[in-house]
Short mmCIF file of N, CA and C in Angstrom, two decimals:
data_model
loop_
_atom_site.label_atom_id
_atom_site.label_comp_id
_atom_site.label_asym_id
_atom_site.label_seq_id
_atom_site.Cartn_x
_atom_site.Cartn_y
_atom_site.Cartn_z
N UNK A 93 -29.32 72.58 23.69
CA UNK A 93 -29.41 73.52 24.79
C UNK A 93 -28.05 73.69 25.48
N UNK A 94 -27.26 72.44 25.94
CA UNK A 94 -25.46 72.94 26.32
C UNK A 94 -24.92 73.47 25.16
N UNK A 95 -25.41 73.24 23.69
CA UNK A 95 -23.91 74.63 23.38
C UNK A 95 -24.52 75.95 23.85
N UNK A 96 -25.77 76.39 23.55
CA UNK A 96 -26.23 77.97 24.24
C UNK A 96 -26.09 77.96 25.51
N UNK A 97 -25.84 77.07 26.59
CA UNK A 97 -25.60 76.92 27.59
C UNK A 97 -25.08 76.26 28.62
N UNK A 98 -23.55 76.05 28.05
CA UNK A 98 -22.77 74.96 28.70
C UNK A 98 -22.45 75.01 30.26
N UNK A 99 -22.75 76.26 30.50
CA UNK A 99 -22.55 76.39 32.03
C UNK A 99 -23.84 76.24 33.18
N UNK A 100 -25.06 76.33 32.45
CA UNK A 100 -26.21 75.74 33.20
C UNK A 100 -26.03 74.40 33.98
N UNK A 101 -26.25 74.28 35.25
CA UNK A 101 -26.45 73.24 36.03
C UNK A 101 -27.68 72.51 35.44
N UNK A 102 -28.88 73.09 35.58
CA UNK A 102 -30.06 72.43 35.11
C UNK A 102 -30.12 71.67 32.96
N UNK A 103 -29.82 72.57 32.55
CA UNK A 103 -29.50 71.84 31.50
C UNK A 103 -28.40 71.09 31.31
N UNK A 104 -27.63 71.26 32.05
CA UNK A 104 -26.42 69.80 31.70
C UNK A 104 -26.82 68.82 32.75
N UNK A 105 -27.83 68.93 33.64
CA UNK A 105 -27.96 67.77 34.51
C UNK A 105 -29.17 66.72 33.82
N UNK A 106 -30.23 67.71 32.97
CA UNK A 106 -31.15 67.09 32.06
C UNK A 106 -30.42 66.08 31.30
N UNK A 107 -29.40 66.84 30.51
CA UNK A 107 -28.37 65.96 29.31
C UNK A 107 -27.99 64.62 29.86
N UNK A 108 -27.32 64.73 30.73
CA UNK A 108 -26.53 64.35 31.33
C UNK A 108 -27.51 62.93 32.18
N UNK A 109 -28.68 62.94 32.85
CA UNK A 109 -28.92 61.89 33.07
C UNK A 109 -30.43 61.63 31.81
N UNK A 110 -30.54 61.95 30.88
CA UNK A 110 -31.06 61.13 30.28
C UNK A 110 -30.20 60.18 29.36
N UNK A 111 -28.69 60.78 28.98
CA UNK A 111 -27.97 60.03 28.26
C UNK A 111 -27.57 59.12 28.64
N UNK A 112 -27.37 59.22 29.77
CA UNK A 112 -26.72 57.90 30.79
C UNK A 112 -28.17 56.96 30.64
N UNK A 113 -29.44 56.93 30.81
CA UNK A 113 -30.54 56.41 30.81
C UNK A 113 -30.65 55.42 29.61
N UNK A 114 -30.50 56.38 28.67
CA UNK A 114 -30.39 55.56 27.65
C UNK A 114 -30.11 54.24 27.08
N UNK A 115 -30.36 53.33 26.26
CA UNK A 115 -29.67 52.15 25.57
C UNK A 115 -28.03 52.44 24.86
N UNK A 116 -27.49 51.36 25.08
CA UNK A 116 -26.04 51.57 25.18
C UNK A 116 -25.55 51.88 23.21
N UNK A 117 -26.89 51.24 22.78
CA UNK A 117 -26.77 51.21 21.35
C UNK A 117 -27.14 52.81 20.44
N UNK A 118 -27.21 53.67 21.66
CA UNK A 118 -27.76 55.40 21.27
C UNK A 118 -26.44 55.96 20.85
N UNK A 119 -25.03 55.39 21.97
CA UNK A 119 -23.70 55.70 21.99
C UNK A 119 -24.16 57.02 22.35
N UNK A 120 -24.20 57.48 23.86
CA UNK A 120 -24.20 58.49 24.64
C UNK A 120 -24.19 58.50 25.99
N UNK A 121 -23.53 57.50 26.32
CA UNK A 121 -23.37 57.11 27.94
C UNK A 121 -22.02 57.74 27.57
N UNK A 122 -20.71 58.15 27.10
CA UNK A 122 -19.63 58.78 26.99
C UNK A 122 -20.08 60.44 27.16
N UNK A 123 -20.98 60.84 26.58
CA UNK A 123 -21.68 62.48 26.83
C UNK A 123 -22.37 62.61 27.94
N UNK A 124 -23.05 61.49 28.44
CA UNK A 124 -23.53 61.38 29.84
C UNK A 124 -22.50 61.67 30.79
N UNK A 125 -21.85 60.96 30.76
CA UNK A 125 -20.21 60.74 31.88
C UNK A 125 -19.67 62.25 32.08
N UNK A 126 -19.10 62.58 30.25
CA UNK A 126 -18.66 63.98 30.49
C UNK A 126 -19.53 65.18 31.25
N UNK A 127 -20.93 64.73 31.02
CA UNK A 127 -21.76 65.88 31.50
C UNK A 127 -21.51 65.72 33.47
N UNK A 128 -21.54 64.68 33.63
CA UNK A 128 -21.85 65.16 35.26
C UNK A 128 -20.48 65.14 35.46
N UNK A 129 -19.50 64.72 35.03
CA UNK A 129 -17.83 65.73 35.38
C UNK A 129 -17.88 67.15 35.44
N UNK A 130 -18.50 67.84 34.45
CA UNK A 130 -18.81 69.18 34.19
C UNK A 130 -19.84 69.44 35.51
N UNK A 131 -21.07 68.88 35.77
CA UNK A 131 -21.99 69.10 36.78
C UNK A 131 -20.88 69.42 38.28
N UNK A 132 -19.71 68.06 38.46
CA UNK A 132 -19.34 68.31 39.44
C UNK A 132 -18.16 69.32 39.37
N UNK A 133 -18.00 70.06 38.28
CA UNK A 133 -17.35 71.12 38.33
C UNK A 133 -18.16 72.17 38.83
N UNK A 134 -19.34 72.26 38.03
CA UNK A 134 -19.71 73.75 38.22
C UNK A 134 -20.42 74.10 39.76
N UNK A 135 -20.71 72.53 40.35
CA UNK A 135 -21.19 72.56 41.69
C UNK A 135 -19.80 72.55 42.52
N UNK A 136 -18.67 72.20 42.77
CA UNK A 136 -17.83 72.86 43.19
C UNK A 136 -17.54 74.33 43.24
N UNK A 137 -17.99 75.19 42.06
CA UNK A 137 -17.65 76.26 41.98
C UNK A 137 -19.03 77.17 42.52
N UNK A 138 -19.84 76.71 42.41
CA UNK A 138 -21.04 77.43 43.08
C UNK A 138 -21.56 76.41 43.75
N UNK A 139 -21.77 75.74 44.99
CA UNK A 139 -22.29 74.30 45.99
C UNK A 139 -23.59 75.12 46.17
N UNK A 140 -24.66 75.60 45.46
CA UNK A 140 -25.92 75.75 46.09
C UNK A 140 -26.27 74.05 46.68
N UNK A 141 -26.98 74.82 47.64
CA UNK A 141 -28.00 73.88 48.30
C UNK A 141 -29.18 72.68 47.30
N UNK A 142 -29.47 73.67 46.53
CA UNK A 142 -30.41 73.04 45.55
C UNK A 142 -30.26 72.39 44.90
N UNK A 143 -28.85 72.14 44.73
CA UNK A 143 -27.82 70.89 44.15
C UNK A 143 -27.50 69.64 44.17
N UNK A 144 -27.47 69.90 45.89
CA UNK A 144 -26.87 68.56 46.58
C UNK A 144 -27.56 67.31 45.81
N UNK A 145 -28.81 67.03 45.82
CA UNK A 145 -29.67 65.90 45.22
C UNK A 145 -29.38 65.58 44.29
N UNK A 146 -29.03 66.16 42.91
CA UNK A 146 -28.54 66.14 41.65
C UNK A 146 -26.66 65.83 41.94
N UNK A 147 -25.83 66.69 42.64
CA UNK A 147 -24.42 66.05 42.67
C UNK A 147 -24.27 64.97 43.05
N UNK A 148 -24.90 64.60 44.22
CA UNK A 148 -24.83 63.09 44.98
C UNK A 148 -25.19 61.88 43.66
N UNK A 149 -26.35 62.30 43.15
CA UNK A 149 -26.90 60.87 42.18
C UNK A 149 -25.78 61.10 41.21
N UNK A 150 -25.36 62.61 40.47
CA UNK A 150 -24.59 62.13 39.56
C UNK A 150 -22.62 61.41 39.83
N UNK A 151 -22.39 61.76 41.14
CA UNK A 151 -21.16 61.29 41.97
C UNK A 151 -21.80 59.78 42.50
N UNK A 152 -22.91 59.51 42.56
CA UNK A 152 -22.81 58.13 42.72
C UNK A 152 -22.97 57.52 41.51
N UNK A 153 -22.81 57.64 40.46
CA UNK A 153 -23.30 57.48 39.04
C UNK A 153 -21.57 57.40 38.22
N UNK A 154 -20.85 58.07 38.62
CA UNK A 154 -19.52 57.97 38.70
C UNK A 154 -18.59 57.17 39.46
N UNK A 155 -18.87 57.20 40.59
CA UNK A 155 -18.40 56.26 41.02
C UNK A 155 -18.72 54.40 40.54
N UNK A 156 -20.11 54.40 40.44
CA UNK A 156 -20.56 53.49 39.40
C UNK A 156 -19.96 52.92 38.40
N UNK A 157 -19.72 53.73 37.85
CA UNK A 157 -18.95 53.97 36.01
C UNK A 157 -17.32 53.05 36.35
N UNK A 158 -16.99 53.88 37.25
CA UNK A 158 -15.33 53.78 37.61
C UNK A 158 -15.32 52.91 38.22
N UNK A 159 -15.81 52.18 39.04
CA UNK A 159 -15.97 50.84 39.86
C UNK A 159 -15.81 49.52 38.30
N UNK A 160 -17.05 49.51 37.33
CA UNK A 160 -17.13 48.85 36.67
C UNK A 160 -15.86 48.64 35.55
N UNK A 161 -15.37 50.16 34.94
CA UNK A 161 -14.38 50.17 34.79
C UNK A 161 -12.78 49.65 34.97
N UNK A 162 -12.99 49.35 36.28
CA UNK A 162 -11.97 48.88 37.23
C UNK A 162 -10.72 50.42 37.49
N UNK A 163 -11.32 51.29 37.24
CA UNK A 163 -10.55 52.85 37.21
C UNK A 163 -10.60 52.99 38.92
N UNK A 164 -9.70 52.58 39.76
CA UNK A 164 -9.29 52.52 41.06
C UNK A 164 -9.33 54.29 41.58
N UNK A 165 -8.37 54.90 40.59
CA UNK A 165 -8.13 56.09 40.50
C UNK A 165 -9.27 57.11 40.93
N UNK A 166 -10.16 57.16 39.51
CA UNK A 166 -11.37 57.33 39.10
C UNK A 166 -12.75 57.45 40.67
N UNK A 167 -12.62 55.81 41.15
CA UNK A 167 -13.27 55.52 42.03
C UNK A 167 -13.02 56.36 43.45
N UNK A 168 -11.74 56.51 43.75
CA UNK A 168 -11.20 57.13 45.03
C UNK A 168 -11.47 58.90 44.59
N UNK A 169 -11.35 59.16 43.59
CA UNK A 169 -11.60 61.04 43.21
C UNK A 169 -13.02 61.15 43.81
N UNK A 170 -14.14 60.54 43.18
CA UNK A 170 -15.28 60.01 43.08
C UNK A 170 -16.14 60.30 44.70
N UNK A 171 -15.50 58.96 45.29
CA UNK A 171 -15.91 58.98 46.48
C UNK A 171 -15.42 60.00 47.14
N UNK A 172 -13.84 60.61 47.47
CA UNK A 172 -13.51 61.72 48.10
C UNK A 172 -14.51 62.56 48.03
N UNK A 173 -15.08 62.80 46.75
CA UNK A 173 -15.96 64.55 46.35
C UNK A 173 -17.68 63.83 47.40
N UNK A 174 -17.85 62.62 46.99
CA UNK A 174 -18.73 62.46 47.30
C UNK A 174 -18.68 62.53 49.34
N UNK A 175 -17.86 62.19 49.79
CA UNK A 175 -17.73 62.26 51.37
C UNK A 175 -17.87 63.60 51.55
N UNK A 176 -16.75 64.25 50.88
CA UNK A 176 -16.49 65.99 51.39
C UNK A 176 -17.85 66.58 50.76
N UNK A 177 -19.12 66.41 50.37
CA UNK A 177 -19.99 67.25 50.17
C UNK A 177 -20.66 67.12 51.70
N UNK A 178 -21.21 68.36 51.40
CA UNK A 178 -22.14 69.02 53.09
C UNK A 178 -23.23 68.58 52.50
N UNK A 179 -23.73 67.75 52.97
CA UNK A 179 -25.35 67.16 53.25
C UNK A 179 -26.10 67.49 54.02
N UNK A 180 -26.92 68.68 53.91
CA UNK A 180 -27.91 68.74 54.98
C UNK A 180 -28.82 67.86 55.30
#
């Protein structure tokens, strides 16, 4: 469904947290990761409201990643996006 529709929020957020869900032995927590990078692209570029719930879990899900990582970098991008979102 992302190649017919790589720019869908709803189908790359499906992808995206069932891969992460997954057992590490599926080797798709790397397609997980990329997907909610992409998520927090395309919600930067359009911030509907209907979003917020889905950016937050997948920006805390990143930050996650990058913490464990020890990606300092990673972690501070992460949290920035995650502070500067409008939370109603």
């Amino acid at each position: 469904a992302v190649e017919i529709a790589p720019k869908n929020f709803t189908v790359r957020a499906v992808r995206a947290f069932n891969n992460i869900a997954l057992p590490i032995m599926f080797d798709r927590h790397n397609t997980g990761i990329n997907d909610m990078k992409e998520l927090v692209t395309l919600y930067e570029r359009n911030p509907l409201s209907s979003r917020q719930t889905v950016i937050k879990a997948a920006l805390e899900k990143l930050i996650e990643v990058s913490e464990a990582n020890k990606n300092t970098e990673d972690t501070t991008l992460w949290n920035n996006k995650l502070n500067g979102l409008n939370l109603d």
